[in-house]
């Protein structure tokens, strides 16, 4: 069982989001028309981030061998190269690990269908009450374009609103029509199932509902404000981020979002930086740290069978001081890039 279209967009977006792009949606790469001095700023901000370049990596420790694949959660014909290269390795693996497998997706879909309060807050002030008239007009229009009428959107939980703003209206329509985003994560799972290789989730099915717990009202509201700029030109933003992913420079995606919010969100730089810090901590760092023990346990099990382990998760979980690669390195794993011809920078 797969998630329904909106649930798929939700789940992909909070893993964390690489907003949707597909051959069905037309847009321009914003890097190509960005002033050279601003592009230089982005590269300077990303400079020095550990494991910034590259999508595919090998981790080895004694007899244990793990292949780590940074994924993009929506359909793109460029995934074919990845599957051609790594499909045979999945066939021979002891186990495939992903953020959420079919069982977790089914449980999430069932929970959201049976309990509307997971997404709709019947008690807190409505969004029109929390934002100015001008802000709400812009926000409600953006949500309407994503299939969420204002009367419903007004009661949505802020984290879900921020998530939906990261998905282009065009891609929402594509998912509605096709029913499955066809992202690399699903392609990995389909290959494993066809080869009768077990699939295991890196985290519980309800993780999404705990990520944003404890945020203050202002933090929730600023989270939406920081997400609004990209919503105004979502198809262009989506194409830009997809191209950055396939070039192998995933952290540039992160800094692009920061500088876009600097320019267009109405928040101060300090407020944007705080939002980025919170997002990195909640969406990436904490989750990365929680994945290491399950990864090491699975790697030991695989080595006991004389086999390797393959893991796929959102590409933004790879780089950084708290990224999965650095965390494994700190625990004695040897990390090396894997080059796939025609795909990004191998390291």
XYZ file of C-alpha atoms in Angstrom:
347
model
C 0.000 0.000 0.000
C 1.248 3.478 -0.874
C 0.307 6.816 0.611
C -2.486 8.827 -0.925
C -1.242 11.768 -3.008
C -1.335 14.417 -0.281
C 0.163 12.043 2.260
C 2.961 11.227 -0.131
C 3.733 14.911 -0.518
C 3.638 15.313 3.256
C 5.911 12.394 3.960
C 8.432 13.269 1.304
C 8.512 16.875 2.394
C 9.351 16.220 6.010
C 12.180 13.809 5.323
C 13.265 16.674 4.692
C 11.843 18.238 1.587
C 13.463 18.340 -1.758
C 10.393 19.989 -3.307
C 8.826 18.197 -6.190
C 10.059 18.411 -9.721
C 9.182 16.167 -12.621
C 9.303 16.114 -16.359
C 5.592 16.993 -16.242
C 6.220 20.370 -14.541
C 7.900 23.246 -16.336
C 10.116 25.746 -14.575
C 13.425 27.576 -14.778
C 16.611 26.907 -12.852
C 16.952 29.962 -10.624
C 20.716 29.509 -10.268
C 21.080 30.198 -13.983
C 19.581 33.684 -13.666
C 20.975 34.489 -10.229
C 23.454 37.395 -10.018
C 27.011 35.989 -9.868
C 27.702 37.697 -6.558
C 24.686 36.032 -4.901
C 25.628 32.631 -6.289
C 29.120 33.166 -4.886
C 27.551 33.908 -1.488
C 25.663 30.617 -1.583
C 28.803 28.652 -2.388
C 30.739 30.483 0.311
C 28.044 29.666 2.889
C 28.185 25.982 1.953
C 31.983 25.850 1.860
C 33.567 23.558 4.410
C 30.449 21.491 5.158
C 31.653 17.888 5.590
C 30.635 15.565 2.763
C 28.889 18.399 0.946
C 29.472 16.932 -2.515
C 28.143 13.575 -3.629
C 25.017 11.442 -3.414
C 26.356 7.911 -3.042
C 28.800 6.608 -0.442
C 30.384 3.452 0.949
C 30.965 2.950 4.683
C 33.202 0.106 5.827
C 34.198 -1.157 9.257
C 35.941 -4.502 9.469
C 33.794 -7.007 7.592
C 30.809 -4.671 7.607
C 29.870 -2.845 4.402
C 27.122 -0.265 3.965
C 26.083 1.506 0.751
C 24.383 4.839 1.478
C 22.236 6.450 -1.213
C 21.050 10.041 -0.901
C 17.570 10.087 -2.392
C 15.203 12.519 -4.073
C 11.596 11.769 -3.205
C 9.840 12.484 -6.521
C 9.878 11.090 -10.046
C 12.651 12.018 -12.427
C 14.028 10.071 -15.413
C 17.541 10.637 -14.059
C 16.785 8.039 -11.367
C 17.268 5.399 -14.069
C 21.054 5.803 -13.879
C 20.980 5.283 -10.128
C 18.884 2.140 -10.395
C 21.035 0.717 -13.190
C 24.093 1.114 -10.993
C 22.725 0.032 -7.617
C 19.891 -2.340 -8.571
C 22.167 -5.413 -8.734
C 23.675 -4.474 -5.371
C 20.212 -4.344 -3.797
C 19.475 -7.775 -5.275
C 22.443 -9.222 -3.354
C 22.023 -7.224 -0.127
C 20.961 -8.735 3.174
C 18.616 -5.801 3.793
C 17.395 -2.486 2.424
C 16.792 0.294 4.946
C 14.723 3.377 4.113
C 13.144 6.167 6.132
C 9.757 4.487 5.855
C 8.823 1.227 4.189
C 5.430 0.083 2.904
C 4.240 -0.941 6.390
C 5.086 2.459 7.870
C 3.432 4.285 4.987
C 0.270 2.220 5.449
C 0.155 2.936 9.195
C 0.664 6.652 8.579
C -2.082 6.753 5.968
C -4.480 4.892 8.265
C -3.757 7.192 11.209
C -4.251 10.368 9.199
C -7.474 9.083 7.668
C -8.946 8.115 11.035
C -7.769 11.070 13.158
C -8.204 14.521 11.548
C -6.760 16.211 14.645
C -3.308 15.061 13.567
C -3.426 17.784 10.915
C -6.286 20.043 12.024
C -6.157 21.847 15.363
C -9.676 22.484 16.732
C -8.504 24.416 19.812
C -5.684 26.855 19.017
C -6.337 30.241 17.329
C -6.905 29.937 13.590
C -4.262 30.977 11.109
C -6.214 34.111 10.084
C -6.130 35.104 13.744
C -2.382 34.507 13.967
C -1.355 36.397 10.827
C -2.042 39.851 9.433
C -4.730 40.253 6.780
C -2.083 40.683 4.086
C -0.186 37.586 5.216
C -3.309 35.458 5.421
C -4.475 36.541 1.971
C -1.160 35.460 0.466
C -0.987 32.271 2.530
C -4.551 31.164 1.831
C -4.053 31.744 -1.902
C -0.927 29.572 -1.866
C -2.780 26.805 -0.040
C -5.797 27.070 -2.346
C -3.410 26.482 -5.257
C -2.378 23.253 -3.496
C -5.954 22.024 -3.145
C -6.580 23.255 0.418
C -9.624 25.579 0.642
C -9.243 28.520 3.014
C -11.964 27.265 5.354
C -9.954 24.075 5.921
C -6.525 25.701 5.742
C -7.400 28.147 8.504
C -7.371 25.333 11.069
C -4.372 23.352 9.825
C -1.434 22.804 12.123
C 1.400 25.209 11.245
C 3.992 22.511 10.570
C 1.697 20.934 7.983
C 1.117 24.299 6.323
C 4.875 24.855 6.068
C 5.262 21.387 4.555
C 2.600 21.952 1.916
C 4.106 25.280 0.886
C 7.211 23.348 -0.174
C 5.327 21.312 -2.780
C 4.586 22.934 -6.116
C 0.923 23.045 -7.253
C 1.971 21.447 -10.526
C 3.514 18.480 -8.740
C 0.426 18.118 -6.563
C -1.585 17.713 -9.763
C 0.906 15.186 -11.147
C 0.686 13.099 -7.971
C -3.120 13.295 -8.014
C -3.127 11.980 -11.578
C -0.485 9.277 -11.165
C -1.079 8.260 -7.553
C 2.596 7.631 -6.762
C 5.453 10.136 -6.909
C 7.846 7.503 -8.252
C 10.768 8.863 -6.224
C 14.042 7.039 -5.736
C 12.950 5.745 -2.307
C 10.014 3.874 -3.843
C 12.158 2.567 -6.695
C 14.614 1.129 -4.170
C 11.789 -0.550 -2.259
C 10.250 -1.970 -5.430
C 13.606 -3.444 -6.464
C 14.133 -4.993 -3.031
C 10.656 -6.495 -2.957
C 11.126 -7.969 -6.429
C 14.375 -9.597 -5.259
C 12.746 -10.721 -1.983
C 15.228 -8.618 -0.006
C 13.785 -7.518 3.371
C 12.936 -3.826 3.796
C 13.318 -2.178 7.206
C 12.439 1.364 8.319
C 14.985 3.629 9.964
C 12.391 5.165 12.259
C 8.827 4.634 13.565
C 5.853 5.416 11.328
C 4.635 8.281 13.564
C 7.920 10.213 13.601
C 6.408 13.008 11.520
C 3.996 13.901 14.327
C 6.745 14.368 16.903
C 9.225 16.433 14.908
C 7.744 19.838 15.647
C 6.647 19.292 19.244
C 7.575 22.028 21.690
C 7.734 24.932 19.249
C 6.459 28.295 20.467
C 3.661 30.096 18.627
C 6.141 32.587 17.181
C 8.436 29.806 16.001
C 5.492 28.121 14.273
C 4.422 31.348 12.601
C 7.956 32.227 11.495
C 8.305 28.721 10.091
C 5.422 29.511 7.740
C 6.799 32.965 6.919
C 10.171 31.440 6.027
C 8.451 28.923 3.731
C 6.331 31.490 1.878
C 8.891 32.930 -0.583
C 9.449 29.649 -2.390
C 5.705 29.090 -2.604
C 5.376 32.136 -4.834
C 7.423 30.551 -7.637
C 7.233 26.907 -6.655
C 7.797 25.329 -10.073
C 11.014 27.307 -10.645
C 12.123 26.558 -7.102
C 11.379 22.875 -7.605
C 13.394 22.636 -10.822
C 16.291 24.463 -9.171
C 16.382 22.101 -6.230
C 16.049 18.984 -8.368
C 18.914 20.102 -10.593
C 21.040 20.843 -7.528
C 20.335 17.342 -6.227
C 21.320 15.640 -9.476
C 24.486 17.745 -9.648
C 25.451 16.185 -6.309
C 25.575 19.462 -4.361
C 22.808 18.867 -1.858
C 23.917 21.400 0.756
C 23.641 24.213 -1.771
C 19.918 23.453 -1.689
C 19.862 24.232 2.014
C 21.712 27.532 1.662
C 19.518 28.538 -1.262
C 16.478 28.309 1.016
C 18.230 30.411 3.638
C 19.161 33.240 1.268
C 15.744 33.171 -0.382
C 14.168 33.709 3.037
C 16.664 36.498 3.773
C 15.469 38.326 0.665
C 11.749 37.639 0.609
C 10.252 36.397 3.891
C 10.049 39.696 5.773
C 11.997 38.136 8.645
C 15.299 39.508 9.880
C 18.452 37.559 9.124
C 18.619 36.528 12.762
C 15.053 35.224 12.612
C 15.743 33.312 9.404
C 18.914 31.821 10.878
C 16.948 30.687 13.933
C 14.339 29.052 11.703
C 17.067 27.279 9.750
C 18.687 26.123 12.975
C 15.401 24.749 14.269
C 14.625 23.050 10.972
C 18.058 21.445 10.774
C 17.841 20.248 14.360
C 14.327 18.827 14.080
C 14.297 17.525 10.508
C 17.852 16.292 10.217
C 20.262 16.296 13.174
C 18.102 14.540 15.763
C 16.887 11.989 13.283
C 20.370 11.325 11.930
C 21.602 10.598 15.436
C 18.701 8.228 16.087
C 19.481 6.262 12.910
C 23.079 5.343 13.731
C 22.372 2.528 16.173
C 19.834 0.796 13.865
C 22.263 1.162 10.959
C 25.136 -0.387 12.892
C 22.948 -3.211 14.145
C 21.704 -3.985 10.634
C 25.247 -3.794 9.234
C 26.441 -6.343 11.788
C 23.541 -8.651 10.918
C 24.330 -8.340 7.207
C 28.033 -9.051 7.775
C 27.035 -12.154 9.700
C 25.373 -13.361 6.490
C 28.401 -12.431 4.412
C 26.429 -9.670 2.720
C 26.222 -5.898 2.541
C 23.564 -3.403 3.629
C 21.968 -0.789 1.359
C 20.346 2.325 2.842
C 18.382 5.075 1.092
C 17.288 8.355 2.679
C 16.898 12.025 1.764
C 20.157 13.479 0.432
C 20.248 16.305 2.984
C 20.819 13.725 5.729
C 24.268 12.920 4.302
C 26.398 16.082 4.792
C 27.238 18.215 7.809
C 28.861 17.786 11.204
C 25.697 15.992 12.354
C 25.108 14.253 9.032
C 24.959 10.477 8.835
C 28.375 10.230 7.149
C 30.199 12.255 9.809
C 28.398 10.415 12.599
C 29.495 7.070 11.162
C 33.032 8.358 10.646
C 33.157 9.394 14.300
C 32.314 5.791 15.233
C 35.202 4.307 13.306
C 33.710 3.775 9.849
C 35.785 4.463 6.753
C 33.781 6.621 4.337
C 34.443 6.759 0.584
C 32.445 8.194 -2.336
C 30.884 6.097 -5.075
C 30.944 7.596 -8.551
C 28.058 6.930 -10.917
C 28.808 8.077 -14.446
C 26.519 10.936 -15.426
C 25.373 11.554 -11.835
C 26.663 14.455 -9.763
C 29.992 14.852 -8.019
C 31.361 11.672 -6.492
C 33.041 13.340 -3.548
